[in-house]
């Protein structure tokens, strides 16, 4: 009997989920937001209850202490010694980490060095790791990388058409992201289809606030839409996705206030995508409501969002030379049935076809017609479970 906690630390937040392993039962989960502020909020969910408190939380160490004490306070654990493992999601593993690893001083230093590839994420991930090491130094501590699943991409897919030195001296290449999610839903899809993953060609579409698609051949990522950073790929909630890079210096030259490339990248990351086109929301539910109400900007954003997704699916049908299934996952992919229908409507020539009776809100599993050559699936993602499983696997 062991309890394992999966941690997803952001710059000012820390999401966590506590599992009973190996049963994989979720005992509790929660989120601490606004870390660093006097009015941080901690929410703990367990046994159908949700408990929130607002208090000052100076840093990630304080946040970790609070969450552990809350586990005792709510009777979810009676002693810290019950927690035997912790798994930390880390966004960038660079070329160093091709799989999950036990945390050592060296591994922690490498995670911090890789901050150049994920400046918003890796420092926060490292802060979460440090906090647990300080408070529970003896438990199994594991890092699980968003990029690791994509380590199998062939060079033809991960290299950019640039001079060699930019790759060899500066590590500029495609790394991808959302790897744990793509891996998990690919495995689930194989179960649903009743075939070994090794025999399947899948396109996994993680469509949440961040969006990435992956071509999965025989269980291995062979191409993915996020790139050197998570800014690449289709349009997202607040990120532009792929644009002509020549736009960047053009904006620096012409737009007052956008003084350098970093300022433009900030706009492309945080003020673009659905938010940029609508001018008011990055949220799919709001966007759908805007379309319903006849707002032309919402309609345009919705149509563009579907268009970019459809084009990436087309690319990956080409990469794989046909696929067995397209798998929708994450907040939008799992819930936005109309969007799924709109995307697949434009792919019927390729053998995809949705059954409107199956493609309803709340459904999971196969949503394509029986006759469809390429099946379409909805699979809820579970990145935390992958993290908890990797901790178990490395606990030995
Ligand atoms: P994620 O980043 O995976 O949490 O996904 C967040 C996105 O999922 C947001 O754009 C939400 O609006 C969207 N989403 C969540 N629930 C629904 C729903 N019922 N219908 C449409 N979109 C949803």
Coordinates of C-alpha atoms and ligand atoms in Angstrom, one line a residue:
X1 CA 0.0 0.0 0.0
X2 CA 1.5 3.3 -1.0
X3 CA 0.3 6.8 -1.7
X4 CA 1.8 8.7 -4.5
X5 CA 1.3 12.3 -5.3
X6 CA 1.4 13.8 -8.8
X7 CA 2.5 17.4 -9.0
X8 CA 2.1 19.9 -11.8
X9 CA 3.7 23.2 -10.7
X10 CA 3.3 26.4 -12.6
X11 CA 4.9 29.8 -12.0
X12 CA 2.2 30.8 -9.5
X13 CA 0.2 27.6 -9.1
X14 CA 0.5 24.0 -8.0
X15 CA -1.9 21.3 -9.0
X16 CA -1.7 18.0 -7.2
X17 CA -3.5 14.6 -7.1
X18 CA -3.0 11.9 -4.5
X19 CA -3.3 8.3 -5.5
X20 CA -3.5 5.0 -3.7
X21 CA -1.2 2.8 -5.7
X22 CA -1.1 0.3 -7.3
X23 CA -4.9 0.5 -7.2
X24 CA -4.7 3.9 -9.0
X25 CA -7.6 5.2 -6.8
X26 CA -7.7 9.0 -6.6
X27 CA -7.8 9.9 -2.8
X28 CA -7.8 13.6 -3.2
X29 CA -6.8 16.4 -5.5
X30 CA -6.4 20.1 -5.4
X31 CA -4.9 23.3 -6.7
X32 CA -3.1 26.1 -5.0
X33 CA -3.3 29.4 -7.0
X34 CA -1.7 32.8 -6.7
X35 CA 1.4 31.5 -5.0
X36 CA 3.6 34.5 -4.0
X37 CA 0.6 36.7 -3.0
X38 CA -1.2 37.4 0.3
X39 CA -4.5 36.1 -1.1
X40 CA -3.5 32.8 -2.5
X41 CA -6.2 30.2 -2.7
X42 CA -5.9 26.5 -1.9
X43 CA -8.7 24.1 -2.9
X44 CA -8.8 20.5 -1.7
X45 CA -11.3 18.0 -3.2
X46 CA -11.9 14.6 -1.6
X47 CA -14.9 12.4 -0.8
X48 CA -17.2 14.6 -2.8
X49 CA -16.2 17.6 -0.7
X50 CA -14.5 20.8 -1.9
X51 CA -12.7 22.9 0.7
X52 CA -11.1 26.3 -0.1
X53 CA -9.2 28.7 1.9
X54 CA -7.6 32.1 1.1
X55 CA -4.3 32.8 2.8
X56 CA -0.8 34.2 2.2
X57 CA 1.5 31.7 0.5
X58 CA 5.1 33.0 0.0
X59 CA 6.5 30.4 -2.3
X60 CA 6.2 26.8 -3.5
X61 CA 7.8 25.4 -0.3
X62 CA 5.0 27.0 1.7
X63 CA 2.5 25.7 -0.8
X64 CA 3.8 22.1 -0.4
X65 CA 3.8 22.4 3.4
X66 CA 0.2 23.6 3.3
X67 CA -1.0 20.8 1.0
X68 CA 0.6 18.2 3.1
X69 CA -0.8 19.6 6.3
X70 CA -4.3 19.8 4.6
X71 CA -4.0 16.1 3.8
X72 CA -3.6 15.4 7.5
X73 CA -6.2 18.1 8.6
X74 CA -8.9 16.5 6.4
X75 CA -8.0 13.0 7.5
X76 CA -6.9 11.9 4.0
X77 CA -3.7 10.7 5.5
X78 CA -2.8 10.2 9.2
X79 CA 0.9 10.5 8.8
X80 CA 3.3 11.9 6.2
X81 CA 5.1 8.5 6.1
X82 CA 2.1 7.1 4.2
X83 CA 3.3 9.1 1.1
X84 CA 6.0 7.0 -0.5
X85 CA 6.4 8.7 -3.8
X86 CA 6.0 12.0 -5.7
X87 CA 6.1 12.6 -9.4
X88 CA 6.7 16.0 -10.9
X89 CA 5.6 17.1 -14.3
X90 CA 8.4 18.9 -16.1
X91 CA 7.7 20.7 -19.3
X92 CA 11.1 20.6 -21.1
X93 CA 13.5 17.6 -21.0
X94 CA 15.5 18.8 -23.9
X95 CA 17.7 16.1 -25.5
X96 CA 18.8 14.9 -22.1
X97 CA 15.7 13.2 -20.9
X98 CA 14.1 10.6 -23.1
X99 CA 12.1 9.0 -20.3
X100 CA 11.1 9.7 -16.7
X101 CA 13.9 9.8 -14.1
X102 CA 14.6 9.6 -10.4
X103 CA 15.4 13.0 -9.0
X104 CA 19.0 13.5 -8.0
X105 CA 21.1 16.7 -7.4
X106 CA 22.3 16.3 -11.0
X107 CA 18.8 15.8 -12.5
X108 CA 17.5 18.8 -10.6
X109 CA 20.4 20.9 -11.9
X110 CA 19.7 19.7 -15.4
X111 CA 16.0 20.6 -15.1
X112 CA 17.0 24.1 -14.1
X113 CA 19.5 24.4 -16.9
X114 CA 16.8 23.4 -19.4
X115 CA 14.9 26.6 -18.4
X116 CA 16.2 28.2 -21.6
X117 CA 13.8 25.9 -23.5
X118 CA 10.8 26.6 -21.2
X119 CA 11.4 29.8 -19.3
X120 CA 7.9 30.0 -18.0
X121 CA 7.7 26.4 -16.8
X122 CA 10.9 24.6 -15.9
X123 CA 11.8 27.1 -13.0
X124 CA 8.4 26.5 -11.5
X125 CA 8.7 22.7 -11.9
X126 CA 12.1 22.9 -10.2
X127 CA 10.7 24.9 -7.4
X128 CA 8.1 22.2 -6.8
X129 CA 10.8 19.5 -6.8
X130 CA 12.9 21.5 -4.3
X131 CA 9.9 22.0 -2.0
X132 CA 9.2 18.3 -1.8
X133 CA 12.9 17.4 -1.3
X134 CA 13.0 19.8 1.6
X135 CA 9.9 18.5 3.3
X136 CA 9.9 14.8 2.4
X137 CA 13.5 14.1 1.6
X138 CA 13.3 10.3 1.8
X139 CA 10.4 9.5 -0.6
X140 CA 10.9 8.4 -4.2
X141 CA 10.9 11.5 -6.3
X142 CA 10.5 11.2 -10.0
X143 CA 10.4 13.7 -12.9
X144 CA 8.1 13.1 -15.8
X145 CA 8.8 15.1 -19.0
X146 CA 6.3 16.5 -21.4
X147 CA 8.8 16.1 -24.2
X148 CA 9.9 12.5 -23.4
X149 CA 7.2 10.7 -25.5
X150 CA 8.4 12.7 -28.6
X151 CA 12.0 11.6 -28.2
X152 CA 11.2 8.9 -30.7
X153 CA 10.6 11.4 -33.5
X154 CA 12.9 10.8 -36.5
X155 CA 15.4 13.5 -37.4
X156 CA 13.5 14.4 -40.6
X157 CA 10.6 15.5 -38.3
X158 CA 12.5 17.2 -35.5
X159 CA 15.0 19.1 -37.4
X160 CA 14.2 22.6 -38.8
X161 CA 15.5 23.5 -42.2
X162 CA 18.3 25.7 -40.8
X163 CA 22.1 25.6 -40.9
X164 CA 23.5 22.7 -38.9
X165 CA 25.2 24.8 -36.3
X166 CA 21.8 26.0 -35.0
X167 CA 21.0 22.5 -34.0
X168 CA 24.4 21.3 -33.0
X169 CA 25.6 24.4 -31.1
X170 CA 22.2 25.8 -29.9
X171 CA 19.9 22.8 -29.7
X172 CA 17.3 24.4 -32.0
X173 CA 15.0 21.5 -32.9
X174 CA 11.4 20.4 -32.4
X175 CA 10.8 19.0 -28.9
X176 CA 7.0 18.9 -28.7
X177 CA 4.9 18.8 -25.5
X178 CA 1.8 17.2 -23.9
X179 CA 3.7 13.9 -24.3
X180 CA 2.1 12.2 -21.3
X181 CA -1.3 13.0 -22.6
X182 CA -0.6 11.8 -26.2
X183 CA 0.9 8.6 -24.8
X184 CA -2.0 8.0 -22.4
X185 CA -4.8 8.5 -24.9
X186 CA -2.9 6.4 -27.5
X187 CA -2.8 3.5 -25.1
X188 CA -6.5 4.0 -24.2
X189 CA -7.4 4.1 -27.9
X190 CA -5.7 0.8 -28.5
X191 CA -7.7 -0.7 -25.7
X192 CA -11.0 0.7 -27.1
X193 CA -10.2 -0.5 -30.6
X194 CA -9.2 -3.9 -29.2
X195 CA -5.8 -3.9 -31.1
X196 CA -2.2 -3.8 -29.9
X197 CA -0.8 -0.3 -29.9
X198 CA 2.1 -1.6 -31.9
X199 CA -0.2 -2.3 -34.8
X200 CA -1.9 1.1 -34.9
X201 CA -1.4 4.4 -36.7
X202 CA -3.1 7.1 -34.6
X203 CA -3.5 10.8 -34.7
X204 CA -3.9 12.1 -31.2
X205 CA -5.4 15.6 -30.9
X206 CA -4.9 17.3 -27.5
X207 CA -7.2 20.3 -27.7
X208 CA -7.4 22.3 -24.6
X209 CA -6.3 25.8 -23.9
X210 CA -3.0 24.6 -25.3
X211 CA -3.3 22.5 -28.5
X212 CA -1.0 19.9 -29.9
X213 CA -1.5 17.0 -32.3
X214 CA 0.8 13.9 -32.7
X215 CA 1.2 11.3 -35.3
X216 CA 1.7 8.0 -33.4
X217 CA 3.0 5.1 -35.3
X218 CA 3.1 1.7 -33.5
X219 CA 2.9 3.5 -30.1
X220 CA 5.7 5.9 -30.9
X221 CA 5.5 9.6 -31.6
X222 CA 6.8 10.2 -35.2
X223 CA 5.7 13.9 -35.5
X224 CA 4.1 16.5 -33.3
X225 CA 2.8 20.0 -33.8
X226 CA 4.5 21.8 -30.9
X227 CA 8.0 22.8 -31.7
X228 CA 11.1 24.3 -30.1
X229 CA 8.5 25.7 -27.7
X230 CA 4.8 25.2 -27.1
X231 CA 4.0 28.3 -29.3
X232 CA 4.0 26.2 -32.5
X233 CA 1.2 24.3 -34.1
X234 CA -2.5 25.1 -34.7
X235 CA -4.2 28.1 -33.2
X236 CA -4.8 27.9 -29.4
X237 CA -6.6 29.7 -26.6
X238 CA -4.2 32.5 -26.3
X239 CA -1.3 31.4 -28.6
X240 CA -1.2 32.1 -32.3
X241 CA 0.3 28.7 -33.3
X242 CA 2.3 28.8 -36.5
X243 CA 2.7 32.1 -38.2
X244 CA 5.2 33.5 -40.7
X245 CA 8.3 34.4 -38.6
X246 CA 8.9 37.5 -40.7
X247 CA 5.9 39.0 -39.0
X248 CA 8.0 39.4 -35.8
X249 CA 10.5 42.0 -36.9
X250 CA 7.8 43.7 -39.0
X251 CA 5.7 44.2 -35.8
X252 CA 8.8 45.4 -33.9
X253 CA 9.5 48.0 -36.6
X254 CA 5.9 49.2 -37.0
X255 CA 3.9 48.8 -33.8
X256 CA 4.5 51.3 -30.9
X257 CA 5.1 49.5 -27.7
X258 CA 6.3 46.3 -29.3
X259 CA 10.0 47.2 -28.9
X260 CA 11.7 43.8 -29.3
X261 CA 11.2 40.2 -30.3
X262 CA 10.4 39.2 -26.7
X263 CA 7.5 41.7 -26.6
X264 CA 6.0 40.2 -29.8
X265 CA 6.5 36.6 -28.5
X266 CA 4.6 37.6 -25.4
X267 CA 1.7 38.8 -27.6
X268 CA 1.9 35.6 -29.6
X269 CA 1.8 33.5 -26.4
X270 CA -0.7 35.4 -24.3
X271 CA -2.8 37.7 -26.4
X272 CA -3.4 35.8 -29.6
X273 CA -5.3 32.7 -30.7
X274 CA -9.0 32.7 -29.8
X275 CA -8.4 35.6 -27.4
X276 CA -6.7 37.7 -30.1
X277 CA -9.3 37.1 -32.8
X278 CA -12.3 37.5 -30.6
X279 CA -10.8 40.3 -28.6
X280 CA -12.6 39.1 -25.5
X281 CA -12.2 35.4 -24.6
X282 CA -9.8 32.5 -24.8
X283 CA -12.4 30.0 -23.6
X284 CA -14.2 27.6 -26.0
X285 CA -17.5 27.8 -24.0
X286 CA -17.6 31.6 -24.3
X287 CA -16.6 31.3 -28.0
X288 CA -19.5 28.8 -28.7
X289 CA -21.9 31.2 -26.9
X290 CA -20.6 34.1 -29.0
X291 CA -21.1 32.1 -32.2
X292 CA -24.6 31.2 -31.0
X293 CA -25.3 34.9 -30.5
X294 CA -24.2 35.8 -34.0
X295 CA -20.9 37.6 -33.1
X296 CA -18.9 37.8 -36.3
X297 CA -15.5 37.8 -34.5
X298 CA -16.4 34.7 -32.6
X299 CA -17.6 33.0 -35.8
X300 CA -14.3 33.9 -37.5
X301 CA -12.2 32.6 -34.5
X302 CA -14.3 29.4 -34.4
X303 CA -13.9 28.8 -38.1
X304 CA -10.1 29.5 -38.0
X305 CA -9.7 27.2 -35.0
X306 CA -11.4 24.3 -36.8
X307 CA -9.5 25.1 -40.0
X308 CA -6.1 25.0 -38.4
X309 CA -6.9 21.7 -36.7
X310 CA -8.2 20.1 -39.9
X311 CA -5.0 21.1 -41.7
X312 CA -2.8 19.5 -39.0
X313 CA -4.9 16.3 -39.2
X314 CA -4.4 16.3 -42.9
X315 CA -0.6 16.7 -42.4
X316 CA -0.5 13.7 -40.1
X317 CA -2.6 11.6 -42.4
X318 CA 0.2 12.2 -44.9
X319 CA 2.9 11.6 -42.3
X320 CA 1.4 8.2 -41.4
X321 CA 0.2 7.4 -45.0
X322 CA -3.3 6.9 -43.6
X323 CA -4.4 6.2 -40.0
X324 CA -6.6 3.8 -38.0
X325 CA -8.0 6.4 -35.8
X326 CA -8.2 10.1 -34.8
X327 CA -8.4 10.6 -31.0
X328 CA -9.8 13.8 -29.5
X329 CA -8.8 14.7 -25.9
X330 CA -8.4 17.5 -23.4
X331 CA -11.0 20.2 -22.4
X332 CA -12.2 21.1 -25.9
X333 CA -11.5 17.8 -27.6
X334 CA -13.4 15.9 -24.9
X335 CA -16.4 18.2 -24.7
X336 CA -16.9 20.4 -27.9
X337 CA -19.0 17.9 -30.0
X338 CA -20.0 20.5 -32.6
X339 CA -16.4 21.5 -33.1
X340 CA -15.4 17.8 -33.6
X341 CA -18.2 17.4 -36.1
X342 CA -17.1 20.5 -38.0
X343 CA -13.5 19.3 -38.2
X344 CA -14.4 15.8 -39.4
X345 CA -16.9 17.1 -41.9
X346 CA -14.0 18.4 -43.9
X347 CA -12.1 15.1 -43.8
X348 CA -14.7 12.6 -45.1
X349 CA -12.7 12.1 -48.4
X350 CA -9.9 10.6 -46.2
X351 CA -12.3 8.1 -44.7
X352 CA -13.3 9.8 -41.5
X353 CA -17.0 10.1 -40.7
X354 CA -18.7 11.0 -37.5
X355 CA -22.0 9.5 -36.3
X356 CA -24.1 12.4 -35.0
X357 CA -25.9 10.1 -32.6
X358 CA -22.7 9.0 -31.0
X359 CA -21.0 12.4 -31.1
X360 CA -22.8 14.0 -28.2
X361 CA -21.7 15.9 -25.2
X362 CA -20.3 13.7 -22.4
X363 CA -19.6 10.7 -24.6
X364 CA -16.4 8.7 -24.7
X365 CA -15.2 6.0 -27.0
X366 CA -15.9 5.6 -30.7
X367 CA -17.9 8.4 -32.3
X368 CA -17.4 7.5 -36.0
X369 CA -19.9 5.6 -38.2
X370 CA -19.5 1.8 -38.4
X371 CA -18.5 2.2 -42.0
X372 CA -15.8 4.8 -41.4
X373 CA -12.4 3.7 -42.6
X374 CA -10.7 5.9 -40.0
X375 CA -12.3 5.7 -36.6
X376 CA -12.8 8.8 -34.5
X377 CA -12.6 8.5 -30.7
X378 CA -13.1 10.7 -27.7
X379 CA -10.7 9.7 -24.8
X380 CA -10.5 11.7 -21.6
X381 CA -6.8 12.4 -20.9
X382 CA -5.2 11.7 -17.5
X383 CA -1.7 13.1 -17.3
X384 CA -1.6 12.7 -13.5
X385 CA -2.2 9.0 -13.7
X386 CA 0.8 8.6 -16.1
X387 CA 2.9 10.5 -13.6
X388 CA 1.8 8.3 -10.7
X389 CA 2.4 5.1 -12.8
X390 CA 5.9 6.3 -13.6
X391 CA 6.7 6.9 -9.9
X392 CA 5.5 3.3 -9.2
X393 CA 7.6 1.9 -12.0
X394 CA 10.8 3.7 -10.8
X395 CA 10.1 3.0 -7.1
X396 CA 11.4 -0.5 -7.6
Ligands
LIG1 P1 -7.9 22.3 -20.8 O1 -6.7 23.2 -21.1 O2 -7.7 20.9 -21.2 O3 -8.3 22.4 -19.3 O4 -9.1 22.8 -21.6 C1 -9.7 24.1 -21.5 C2 -10.7 24.4 -22.6 O5 -11.7 23.4 -22.6 C3 -11.4 25.8 -22.5 O6 -11.3 26.4 -23.7 C4 -12.8 25.4 -22.1 O7 -13.7 26.3 -22.6 C5 -12.9 24.1 -22.9 N1 -14.1 23.3 -22.4 C6 -14.3 22.8 -21.1 N2 -15.5 22.3 -21.0 C7 -16.1 22.5 -22.2 C8 -17.4 22.2 -22.7 N3 -18.3 21.6 -22.0 N4 -17.7 22.6 -24.0 C9 -16.8 23.2 -24.8 N5 -15.5 23.5 -24.3 C10 -15.2 23.2 -23.1

